[in-house]
PDB file of C-alpha atoms in Angstrom:
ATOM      1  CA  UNK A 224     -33.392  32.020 -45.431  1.00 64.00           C
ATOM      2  CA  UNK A 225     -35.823  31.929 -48.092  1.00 70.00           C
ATOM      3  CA  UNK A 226     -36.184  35.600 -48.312  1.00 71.00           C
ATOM      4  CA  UNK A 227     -31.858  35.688 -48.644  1.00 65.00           C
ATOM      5  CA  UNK A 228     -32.377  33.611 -51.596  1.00 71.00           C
ATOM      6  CA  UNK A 229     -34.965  35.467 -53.099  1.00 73.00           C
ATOM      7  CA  UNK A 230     -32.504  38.383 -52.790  1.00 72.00           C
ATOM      8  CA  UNK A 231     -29.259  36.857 -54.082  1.00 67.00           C
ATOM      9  CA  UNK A 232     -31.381  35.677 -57.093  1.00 70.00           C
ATOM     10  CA  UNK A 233     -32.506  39.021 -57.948  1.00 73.00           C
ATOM     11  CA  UNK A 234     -28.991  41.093 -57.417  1.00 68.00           C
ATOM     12  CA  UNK A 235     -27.627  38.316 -60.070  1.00 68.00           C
ATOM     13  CA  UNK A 236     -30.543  38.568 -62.413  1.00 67.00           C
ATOM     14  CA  UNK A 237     -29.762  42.725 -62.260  1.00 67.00           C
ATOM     15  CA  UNK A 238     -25.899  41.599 -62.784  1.00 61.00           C
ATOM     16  CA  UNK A 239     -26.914  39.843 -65.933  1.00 60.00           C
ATOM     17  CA  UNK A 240     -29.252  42.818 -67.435  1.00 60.00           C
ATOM     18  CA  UNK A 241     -27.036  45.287 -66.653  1.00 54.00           C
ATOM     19  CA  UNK A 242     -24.155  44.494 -69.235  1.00 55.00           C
ATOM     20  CA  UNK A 243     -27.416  43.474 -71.700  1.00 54.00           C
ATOM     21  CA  UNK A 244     -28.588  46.960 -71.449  1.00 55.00           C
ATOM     22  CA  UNK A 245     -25.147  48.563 -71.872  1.00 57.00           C
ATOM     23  CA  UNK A 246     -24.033  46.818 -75.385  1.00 56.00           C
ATOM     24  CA  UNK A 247     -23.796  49.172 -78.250  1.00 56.00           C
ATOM     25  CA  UNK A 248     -24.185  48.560 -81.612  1.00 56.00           C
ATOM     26  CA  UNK A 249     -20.512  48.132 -82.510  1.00 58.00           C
ATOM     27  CA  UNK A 250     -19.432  45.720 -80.530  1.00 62.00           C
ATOM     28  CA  UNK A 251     -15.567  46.123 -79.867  1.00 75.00           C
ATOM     29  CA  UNK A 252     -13.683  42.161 -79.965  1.00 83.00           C
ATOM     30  CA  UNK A 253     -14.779  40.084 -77.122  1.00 84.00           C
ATOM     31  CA  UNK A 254     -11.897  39.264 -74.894  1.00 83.00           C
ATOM     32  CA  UNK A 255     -13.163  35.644 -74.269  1.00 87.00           C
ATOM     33  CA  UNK A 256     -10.059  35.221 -72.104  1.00 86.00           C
ATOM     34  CA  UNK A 257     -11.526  37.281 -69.156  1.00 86.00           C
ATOM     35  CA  UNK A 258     -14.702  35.980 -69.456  1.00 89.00           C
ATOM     36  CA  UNK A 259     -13.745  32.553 -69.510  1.00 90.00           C
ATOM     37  CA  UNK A 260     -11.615  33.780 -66.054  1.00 89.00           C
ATOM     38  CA  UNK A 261     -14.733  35.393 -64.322  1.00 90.00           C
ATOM     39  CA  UNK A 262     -16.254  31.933 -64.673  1.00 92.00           C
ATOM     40  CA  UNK A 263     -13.614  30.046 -63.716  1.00 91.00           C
ATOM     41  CA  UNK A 264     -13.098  31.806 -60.285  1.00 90.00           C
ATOM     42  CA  UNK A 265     -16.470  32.073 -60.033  1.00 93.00           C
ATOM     43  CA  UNK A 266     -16.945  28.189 -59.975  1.00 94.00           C
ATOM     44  CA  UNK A 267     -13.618  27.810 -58.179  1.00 93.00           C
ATOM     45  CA  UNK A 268     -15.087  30.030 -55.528  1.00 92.00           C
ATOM     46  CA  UNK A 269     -18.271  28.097 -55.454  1.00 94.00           C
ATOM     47  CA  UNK A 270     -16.856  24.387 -55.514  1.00 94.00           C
ATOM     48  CA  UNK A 271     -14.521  25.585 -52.419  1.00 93.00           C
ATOM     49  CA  UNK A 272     -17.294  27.109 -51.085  1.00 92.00           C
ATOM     50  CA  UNK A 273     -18.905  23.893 -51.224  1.00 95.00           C
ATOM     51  CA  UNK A 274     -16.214  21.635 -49.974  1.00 95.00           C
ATOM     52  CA  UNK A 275     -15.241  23.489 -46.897  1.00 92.00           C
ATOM     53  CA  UNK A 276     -19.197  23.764 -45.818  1.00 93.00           C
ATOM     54  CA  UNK A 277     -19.241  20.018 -46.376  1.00 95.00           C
ATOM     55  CA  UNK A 278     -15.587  19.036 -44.125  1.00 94.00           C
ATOM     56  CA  UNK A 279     -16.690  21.684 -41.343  1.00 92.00           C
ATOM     57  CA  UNK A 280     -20.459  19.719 -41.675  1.00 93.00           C
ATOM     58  CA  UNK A 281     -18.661  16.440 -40.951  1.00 94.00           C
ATOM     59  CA  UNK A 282     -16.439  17.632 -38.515  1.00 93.00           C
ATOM     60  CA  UNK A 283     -19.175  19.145 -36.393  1.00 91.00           C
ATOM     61  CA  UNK A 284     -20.991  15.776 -36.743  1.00 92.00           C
ATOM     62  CA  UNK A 285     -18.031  13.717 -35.646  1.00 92.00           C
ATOM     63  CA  UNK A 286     -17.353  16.105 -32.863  1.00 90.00           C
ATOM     64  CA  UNK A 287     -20.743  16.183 -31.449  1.00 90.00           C
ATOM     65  CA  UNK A 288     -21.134  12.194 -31.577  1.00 92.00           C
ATOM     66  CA  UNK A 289     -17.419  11.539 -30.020  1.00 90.00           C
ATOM     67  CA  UNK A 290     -16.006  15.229 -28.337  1.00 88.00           C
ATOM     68  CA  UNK A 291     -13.587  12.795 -26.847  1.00 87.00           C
ATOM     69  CA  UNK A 292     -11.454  12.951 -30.589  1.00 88.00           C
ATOM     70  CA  UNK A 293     -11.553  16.270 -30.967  1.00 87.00           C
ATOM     71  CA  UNK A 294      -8.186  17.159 -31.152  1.00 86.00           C
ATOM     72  CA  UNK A 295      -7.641  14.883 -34.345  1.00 87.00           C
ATOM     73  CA  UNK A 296     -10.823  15.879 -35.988  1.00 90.00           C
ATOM     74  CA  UNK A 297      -9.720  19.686 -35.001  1.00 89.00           C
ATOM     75  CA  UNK A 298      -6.002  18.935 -36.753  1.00 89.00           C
ATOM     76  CA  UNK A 299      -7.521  17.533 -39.608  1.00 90.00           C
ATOM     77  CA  UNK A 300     -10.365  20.364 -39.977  1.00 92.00           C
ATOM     78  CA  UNK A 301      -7.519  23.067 -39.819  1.00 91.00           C
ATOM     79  CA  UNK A 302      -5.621  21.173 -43.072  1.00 91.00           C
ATOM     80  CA  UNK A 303      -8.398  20.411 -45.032  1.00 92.00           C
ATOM     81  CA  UNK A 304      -9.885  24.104 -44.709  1.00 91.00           C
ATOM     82  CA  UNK A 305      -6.530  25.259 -45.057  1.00 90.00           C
ATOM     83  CA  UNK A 306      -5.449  23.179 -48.457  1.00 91.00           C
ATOM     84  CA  UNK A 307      -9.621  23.572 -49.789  1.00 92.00           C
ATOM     85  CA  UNK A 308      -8.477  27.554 -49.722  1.00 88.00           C
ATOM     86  CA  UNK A 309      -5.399  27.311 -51.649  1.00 89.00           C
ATOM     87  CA  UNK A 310      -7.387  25.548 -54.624  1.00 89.00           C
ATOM     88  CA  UNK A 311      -9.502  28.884 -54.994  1.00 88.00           C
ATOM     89  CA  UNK A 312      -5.772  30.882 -54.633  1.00 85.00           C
ATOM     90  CA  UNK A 313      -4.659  28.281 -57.422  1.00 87.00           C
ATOM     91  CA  UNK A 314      -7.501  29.381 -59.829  1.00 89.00           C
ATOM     92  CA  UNK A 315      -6.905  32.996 -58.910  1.00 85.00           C
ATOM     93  CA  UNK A 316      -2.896  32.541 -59.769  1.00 83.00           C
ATOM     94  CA  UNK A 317      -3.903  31.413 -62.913  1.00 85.00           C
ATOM     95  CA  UNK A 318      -5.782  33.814 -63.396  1.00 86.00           C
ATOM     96  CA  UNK A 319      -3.557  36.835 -63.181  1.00 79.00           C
ATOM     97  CA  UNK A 320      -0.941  34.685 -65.207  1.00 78.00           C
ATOM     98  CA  UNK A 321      -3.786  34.755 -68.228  1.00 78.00           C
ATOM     99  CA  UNK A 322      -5.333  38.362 -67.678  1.00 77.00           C
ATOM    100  CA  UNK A 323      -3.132  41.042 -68.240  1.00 63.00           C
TER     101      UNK A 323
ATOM    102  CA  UNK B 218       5.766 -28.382  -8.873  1.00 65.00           C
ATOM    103  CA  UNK B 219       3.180 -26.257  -8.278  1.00 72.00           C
ATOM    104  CA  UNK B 220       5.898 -23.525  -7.295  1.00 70.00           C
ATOM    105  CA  UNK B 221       7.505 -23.412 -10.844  1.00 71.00           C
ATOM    106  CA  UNK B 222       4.168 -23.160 -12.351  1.00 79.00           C
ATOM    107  CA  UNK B 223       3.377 -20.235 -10.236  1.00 78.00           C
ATOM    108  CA  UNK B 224       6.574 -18.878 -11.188  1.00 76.00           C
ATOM    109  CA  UNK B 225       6.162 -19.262 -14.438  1.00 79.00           C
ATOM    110  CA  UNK B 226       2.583 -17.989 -14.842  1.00 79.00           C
ATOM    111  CA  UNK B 227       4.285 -14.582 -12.948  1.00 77.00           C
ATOM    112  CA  UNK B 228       6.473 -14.387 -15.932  1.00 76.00           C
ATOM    113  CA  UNK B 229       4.071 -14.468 -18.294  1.00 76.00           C
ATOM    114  CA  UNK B 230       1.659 -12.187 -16.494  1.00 75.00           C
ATOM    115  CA  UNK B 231       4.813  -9.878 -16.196  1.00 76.00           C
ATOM    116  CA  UNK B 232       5.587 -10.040 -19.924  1.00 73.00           C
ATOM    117  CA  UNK B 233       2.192  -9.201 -20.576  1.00 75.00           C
ATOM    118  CA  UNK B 234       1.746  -6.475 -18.611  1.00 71.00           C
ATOM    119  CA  UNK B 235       5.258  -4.678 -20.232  1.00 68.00           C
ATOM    120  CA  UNK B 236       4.192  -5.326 -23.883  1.00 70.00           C
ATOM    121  CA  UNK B 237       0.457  -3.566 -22.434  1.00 66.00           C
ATOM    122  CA  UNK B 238       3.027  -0.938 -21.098  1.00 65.00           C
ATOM    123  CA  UNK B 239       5.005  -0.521 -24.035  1.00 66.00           C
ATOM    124  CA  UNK B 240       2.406  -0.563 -25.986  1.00 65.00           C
ATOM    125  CA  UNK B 241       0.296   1.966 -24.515  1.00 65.00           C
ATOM    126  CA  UNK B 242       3.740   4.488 -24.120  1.00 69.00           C
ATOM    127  CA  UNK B 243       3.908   4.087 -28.140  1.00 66.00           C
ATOM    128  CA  UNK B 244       0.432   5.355 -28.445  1.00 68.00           C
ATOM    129  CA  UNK B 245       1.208   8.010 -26.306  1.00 74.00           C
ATOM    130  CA  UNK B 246       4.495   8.929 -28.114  1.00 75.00           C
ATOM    131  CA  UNK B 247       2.470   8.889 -31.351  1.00 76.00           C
ATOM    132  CA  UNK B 248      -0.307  10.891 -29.973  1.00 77.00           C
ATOM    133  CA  UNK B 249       2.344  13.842 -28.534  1.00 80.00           C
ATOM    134  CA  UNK B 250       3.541  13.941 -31.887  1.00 81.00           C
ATOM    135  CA  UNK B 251       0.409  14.015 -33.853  1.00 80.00           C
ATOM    136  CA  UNK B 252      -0.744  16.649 -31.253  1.00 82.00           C
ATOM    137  CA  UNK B 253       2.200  19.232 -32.531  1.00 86.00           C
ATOM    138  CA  UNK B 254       1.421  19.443 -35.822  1.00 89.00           C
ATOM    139  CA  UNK B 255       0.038  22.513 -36.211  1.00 89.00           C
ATOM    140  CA  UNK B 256       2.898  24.275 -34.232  1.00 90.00           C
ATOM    141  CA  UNK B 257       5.690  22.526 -36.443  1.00 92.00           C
ATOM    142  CA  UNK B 258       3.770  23.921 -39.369  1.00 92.00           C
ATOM    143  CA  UNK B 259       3.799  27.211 -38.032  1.00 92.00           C
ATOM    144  CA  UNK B 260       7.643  26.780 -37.573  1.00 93.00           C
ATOM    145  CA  UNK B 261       7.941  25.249 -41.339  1.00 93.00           C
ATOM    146  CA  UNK B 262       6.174  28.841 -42.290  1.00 93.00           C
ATOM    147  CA  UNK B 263       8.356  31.271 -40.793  1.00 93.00           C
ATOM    148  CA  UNK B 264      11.409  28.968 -41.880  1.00 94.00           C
ATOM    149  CA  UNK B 265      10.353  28.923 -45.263  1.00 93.00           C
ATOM    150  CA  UNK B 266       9.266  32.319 -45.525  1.00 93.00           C
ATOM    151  CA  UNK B 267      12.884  33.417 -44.557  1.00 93.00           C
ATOM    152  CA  UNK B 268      14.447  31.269 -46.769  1.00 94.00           C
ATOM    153  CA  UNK B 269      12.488  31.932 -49.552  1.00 92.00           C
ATOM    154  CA  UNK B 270      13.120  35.692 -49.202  1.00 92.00           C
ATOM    155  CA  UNK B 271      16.240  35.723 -49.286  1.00 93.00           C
ATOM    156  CA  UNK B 272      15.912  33.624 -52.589  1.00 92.00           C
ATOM    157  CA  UNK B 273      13.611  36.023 -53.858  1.00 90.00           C
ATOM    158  CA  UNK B 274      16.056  39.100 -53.097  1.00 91.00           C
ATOM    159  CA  UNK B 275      18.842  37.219 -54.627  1.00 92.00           C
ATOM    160  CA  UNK B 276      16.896  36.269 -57.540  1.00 90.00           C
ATOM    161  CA  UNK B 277      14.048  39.063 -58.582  1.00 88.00           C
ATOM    162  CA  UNK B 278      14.854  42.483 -56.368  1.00 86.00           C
ATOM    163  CA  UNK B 279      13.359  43.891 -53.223  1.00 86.00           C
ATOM    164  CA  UNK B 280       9.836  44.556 -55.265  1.00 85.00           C
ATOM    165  CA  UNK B 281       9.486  40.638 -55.390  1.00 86.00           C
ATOM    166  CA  UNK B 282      10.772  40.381 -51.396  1.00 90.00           C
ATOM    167  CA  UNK B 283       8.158  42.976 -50.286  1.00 89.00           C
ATOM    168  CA  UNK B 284       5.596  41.463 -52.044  1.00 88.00           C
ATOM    169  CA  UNK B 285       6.187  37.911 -50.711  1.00 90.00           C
ATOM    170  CA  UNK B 286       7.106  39.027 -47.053  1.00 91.00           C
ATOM    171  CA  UNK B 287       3.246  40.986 -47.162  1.00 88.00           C
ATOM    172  CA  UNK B 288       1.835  37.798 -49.150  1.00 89.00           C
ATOM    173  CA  UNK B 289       3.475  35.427 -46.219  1.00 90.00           C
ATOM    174  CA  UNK B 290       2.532  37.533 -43.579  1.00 90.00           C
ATOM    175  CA  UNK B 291      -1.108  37.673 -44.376  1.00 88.00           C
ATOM    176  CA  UNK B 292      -1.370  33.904 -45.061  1.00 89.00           C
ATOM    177  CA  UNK B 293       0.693  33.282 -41.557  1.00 91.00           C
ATOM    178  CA  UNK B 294      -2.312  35.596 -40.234  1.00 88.00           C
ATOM    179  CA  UNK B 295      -4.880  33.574 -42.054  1.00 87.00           C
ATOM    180  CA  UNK B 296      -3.579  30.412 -41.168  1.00 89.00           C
ATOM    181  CA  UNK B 297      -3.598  31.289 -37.233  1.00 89.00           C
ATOM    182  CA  UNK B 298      -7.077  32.853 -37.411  1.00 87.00           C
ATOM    183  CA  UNK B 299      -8.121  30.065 -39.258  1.00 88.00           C
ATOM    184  CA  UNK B 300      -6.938  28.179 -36.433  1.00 89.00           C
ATOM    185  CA  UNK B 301      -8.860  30.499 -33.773  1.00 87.00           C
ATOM    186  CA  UNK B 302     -12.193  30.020 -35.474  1.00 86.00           C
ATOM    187  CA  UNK B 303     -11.618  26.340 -35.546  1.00 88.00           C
ATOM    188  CA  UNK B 304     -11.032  26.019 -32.040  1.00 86.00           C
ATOM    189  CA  UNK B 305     -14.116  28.399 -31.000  1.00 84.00           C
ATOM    190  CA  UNK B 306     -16.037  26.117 -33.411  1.00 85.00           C
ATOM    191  CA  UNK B 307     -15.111  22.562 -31.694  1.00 86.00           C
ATOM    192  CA  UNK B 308     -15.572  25.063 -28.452  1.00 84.00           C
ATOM    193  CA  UNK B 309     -19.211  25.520 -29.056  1.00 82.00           C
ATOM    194  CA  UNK B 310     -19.780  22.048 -30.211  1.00 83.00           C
ATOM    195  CA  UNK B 311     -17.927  20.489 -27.633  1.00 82.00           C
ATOM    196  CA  UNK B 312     -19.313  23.124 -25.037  1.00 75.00           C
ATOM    197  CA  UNK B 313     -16.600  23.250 -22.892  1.00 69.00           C
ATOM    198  CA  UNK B 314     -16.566  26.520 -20.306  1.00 63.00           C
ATOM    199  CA  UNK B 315     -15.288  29.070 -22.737  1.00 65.00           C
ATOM    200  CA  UNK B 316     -17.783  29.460 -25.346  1.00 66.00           C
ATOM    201  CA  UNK B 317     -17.729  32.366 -28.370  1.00 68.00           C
ATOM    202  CA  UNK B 318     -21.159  34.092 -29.783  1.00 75.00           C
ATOM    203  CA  UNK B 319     -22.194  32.296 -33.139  1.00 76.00           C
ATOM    204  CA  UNK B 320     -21.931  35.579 -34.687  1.00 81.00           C
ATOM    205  CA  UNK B 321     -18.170  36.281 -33.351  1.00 79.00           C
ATOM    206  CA  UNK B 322     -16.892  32.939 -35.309  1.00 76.00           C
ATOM    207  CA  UNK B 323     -18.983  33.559 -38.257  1.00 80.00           C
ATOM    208  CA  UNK B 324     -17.504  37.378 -38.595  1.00 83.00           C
ATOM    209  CA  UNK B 325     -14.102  36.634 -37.812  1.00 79.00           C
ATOM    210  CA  UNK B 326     -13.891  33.685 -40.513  1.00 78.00           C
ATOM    211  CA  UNK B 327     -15.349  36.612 -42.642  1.00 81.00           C
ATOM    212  CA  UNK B 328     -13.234  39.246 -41.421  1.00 83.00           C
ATOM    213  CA  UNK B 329     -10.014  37.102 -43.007  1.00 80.00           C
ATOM    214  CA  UNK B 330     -10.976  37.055 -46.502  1.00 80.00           C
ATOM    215  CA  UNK B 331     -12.348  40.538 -46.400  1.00 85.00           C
ATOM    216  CA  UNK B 332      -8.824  41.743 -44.919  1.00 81.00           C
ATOM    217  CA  UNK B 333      -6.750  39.308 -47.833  1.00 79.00           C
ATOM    218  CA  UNK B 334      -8.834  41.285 -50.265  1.00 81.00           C
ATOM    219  CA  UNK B 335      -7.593  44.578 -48.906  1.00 86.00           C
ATOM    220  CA  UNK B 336      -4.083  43.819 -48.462  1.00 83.00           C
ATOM    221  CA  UNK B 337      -4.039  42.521 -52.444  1.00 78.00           C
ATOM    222  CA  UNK B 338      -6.248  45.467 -53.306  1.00 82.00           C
ATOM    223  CA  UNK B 339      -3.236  47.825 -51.625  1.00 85.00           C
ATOM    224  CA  UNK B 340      -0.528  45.511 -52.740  1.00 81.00           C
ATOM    225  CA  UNK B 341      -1.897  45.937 -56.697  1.00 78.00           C
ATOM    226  CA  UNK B 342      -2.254  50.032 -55.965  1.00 83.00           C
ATOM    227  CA  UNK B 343       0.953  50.900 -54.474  1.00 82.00           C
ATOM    228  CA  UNK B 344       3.620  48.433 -56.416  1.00 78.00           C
ATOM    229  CA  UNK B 345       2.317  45.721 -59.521  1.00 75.00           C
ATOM    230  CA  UNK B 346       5.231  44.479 -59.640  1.00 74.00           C
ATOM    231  CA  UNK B 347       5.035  42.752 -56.026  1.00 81.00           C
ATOM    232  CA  UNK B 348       2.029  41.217 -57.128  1.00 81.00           C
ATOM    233  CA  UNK B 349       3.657  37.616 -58.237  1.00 83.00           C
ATOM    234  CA  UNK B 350       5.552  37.554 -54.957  1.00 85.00           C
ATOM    235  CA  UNK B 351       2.089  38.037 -53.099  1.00 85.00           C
ATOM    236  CA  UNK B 352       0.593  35.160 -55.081  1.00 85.00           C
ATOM    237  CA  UNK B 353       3.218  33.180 -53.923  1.00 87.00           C
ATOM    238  CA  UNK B 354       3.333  34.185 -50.224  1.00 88.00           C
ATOM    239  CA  UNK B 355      -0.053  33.543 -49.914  1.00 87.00           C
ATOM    240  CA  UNK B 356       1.365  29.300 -50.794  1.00 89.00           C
ATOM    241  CA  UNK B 357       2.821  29.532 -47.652  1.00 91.00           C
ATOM    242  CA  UNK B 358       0.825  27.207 -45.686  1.00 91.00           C
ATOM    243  CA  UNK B 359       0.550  24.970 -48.583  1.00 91.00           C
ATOM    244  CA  UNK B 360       4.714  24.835 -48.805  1.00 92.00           C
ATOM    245  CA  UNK B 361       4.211  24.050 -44.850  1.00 93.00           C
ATOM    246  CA  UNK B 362       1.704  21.686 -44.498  1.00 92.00           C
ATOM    247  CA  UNK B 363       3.804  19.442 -47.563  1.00 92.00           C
ATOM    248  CA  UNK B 364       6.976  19.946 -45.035  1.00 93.00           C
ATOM    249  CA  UNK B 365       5.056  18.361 -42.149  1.00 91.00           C
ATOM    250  CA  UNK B 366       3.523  15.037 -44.393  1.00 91.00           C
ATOM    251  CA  UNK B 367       7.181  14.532 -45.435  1.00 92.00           C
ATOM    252  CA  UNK B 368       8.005  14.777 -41.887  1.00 91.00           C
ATOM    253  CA  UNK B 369       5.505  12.711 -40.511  1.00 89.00           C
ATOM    254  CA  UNK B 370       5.866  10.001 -42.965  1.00 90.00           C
ATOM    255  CA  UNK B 371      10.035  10.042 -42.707  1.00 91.00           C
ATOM    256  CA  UNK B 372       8.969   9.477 -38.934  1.00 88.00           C
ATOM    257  CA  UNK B 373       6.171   7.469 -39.636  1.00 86.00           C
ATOM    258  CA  UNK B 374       9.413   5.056 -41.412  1.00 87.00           C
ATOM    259  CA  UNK B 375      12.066   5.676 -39.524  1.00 85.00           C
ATOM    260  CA  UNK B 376      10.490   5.384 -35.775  1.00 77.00           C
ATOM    261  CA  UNK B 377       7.511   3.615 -36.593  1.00 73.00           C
ATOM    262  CA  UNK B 378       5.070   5.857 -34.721  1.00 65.00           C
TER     263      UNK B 378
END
């Protein structure tokens, strides 16, 4: 696990240099507005990344403590994964609305 | 005397015993109805998706329809693999008889987003212009799942379940 994280950290460290390296000395106008987009999904993804790791935690919890309830704790996994998805699609609308 | 007494402490033991009845029927009226959920959304998705392509080809053209049919498709897809890896989850946890490889849930909950991506990476290539209608296909389940919380709290009301 550690070694995964060592990894991720490096490819996004390169991701970072990379552009660095490539700016000329003109800069052309910065369009802010796909920037601003890139970070915006990018937190989007992260935040529902987050949430559905933490309702599929609790879910497994509650189903190994009471298997007996599983079918409601199954119904209500389903939605909430379901809905948590559609806030990243939300982000991603808005995003091809904004970025032509 | 002692016979009406008797008689009467039948009654109330019979009383009792229907409200227990009745009372245990409505739990198991509410929990049949709970318990189809997910198929009544699945219902509400196709119904909707219908409906709102025939908007859509009233409305914007076939580009539009095409690209909400594909976007509804692929979220009807999601939705039941979704579904799938859900139930091979609480499988696993639960461990009932049929169990799934860790590795089979993990790659098929991958597998969905990783085929979305393709089919919106086609859908951009081959016609742009269906690309709003995918976005909004792809709100499907969303359009679905508000359906069934109306439904379930007009019944909720209206039948008291």
């Amino acid at each position: 696990m550690r070694t995964f994280s060592y990894i991720f950290m490096g490819l996004s460290a390169i991701c970072f240099a990379m552009p660095a390296l490539a700016q000329g000395p003109a800069a052309a106008e910065t369009n802010w507005v796909a920037i601003t987009s890139g970070f915006a999904m990018a937190i989007a993804s992260a935040v529902c990344g987050l949430a559905q790791a933490r309702a599929t935690a609790a879910a497994a919890e509650g189903l190994a403590r009471n298997p007996a309830a599983r079918p409601g704790i199954q119904l209500a996994l389903i939605l909430g994964l379901a809905l948590i998805e559609s806030l990243a699609l939300y982000t991603l609308v808005i995003i091809f609305a904004k970025v032509k | 005397m002692q016979l009406l007494k008797r008689a009467e402490w039948l009654a109330l033991v019979r009383a009792e015993n229907l409200q227990m009845k009745d009372e245990q029927s409505s739990a198991s009226r509410s929990e049949t109805f709970y318990s189809g959920a997910l198929d009544r959304i699945r219902v509400s998705m196709i119904v909707l998706a219908v409906l709102t392509m025939l908007a859509a080809w009233v409305t914007y053209g076939w580009h539009m329809t095409v690209g909400f049919a594909v976007g509804g498709t692929v979220s009807y897809l999601n939705f039941y693999w979704l579904k799938r890896v859900v139930n091979g989850m609480a499988d696993r946890i639960t461990k009932t008889q049929r169990r799934e490889s860790v590795w089979a849930v993990v790659l098929r909950f991958l597998l969905r987003y990783f085929l979305i991506g393709m089919i919106a990476y086609a859908i951009v290539l081959v016609s742009p212009a269906s690309l709003y209608g995918l976005l909004a296909g792809l709100f499907l389940p969303v359009a679905a799942i508000a359906c069934e919380a109306g439904y379930e709290v007009y019944i909720a009301v209206a039948r008291g379940l």
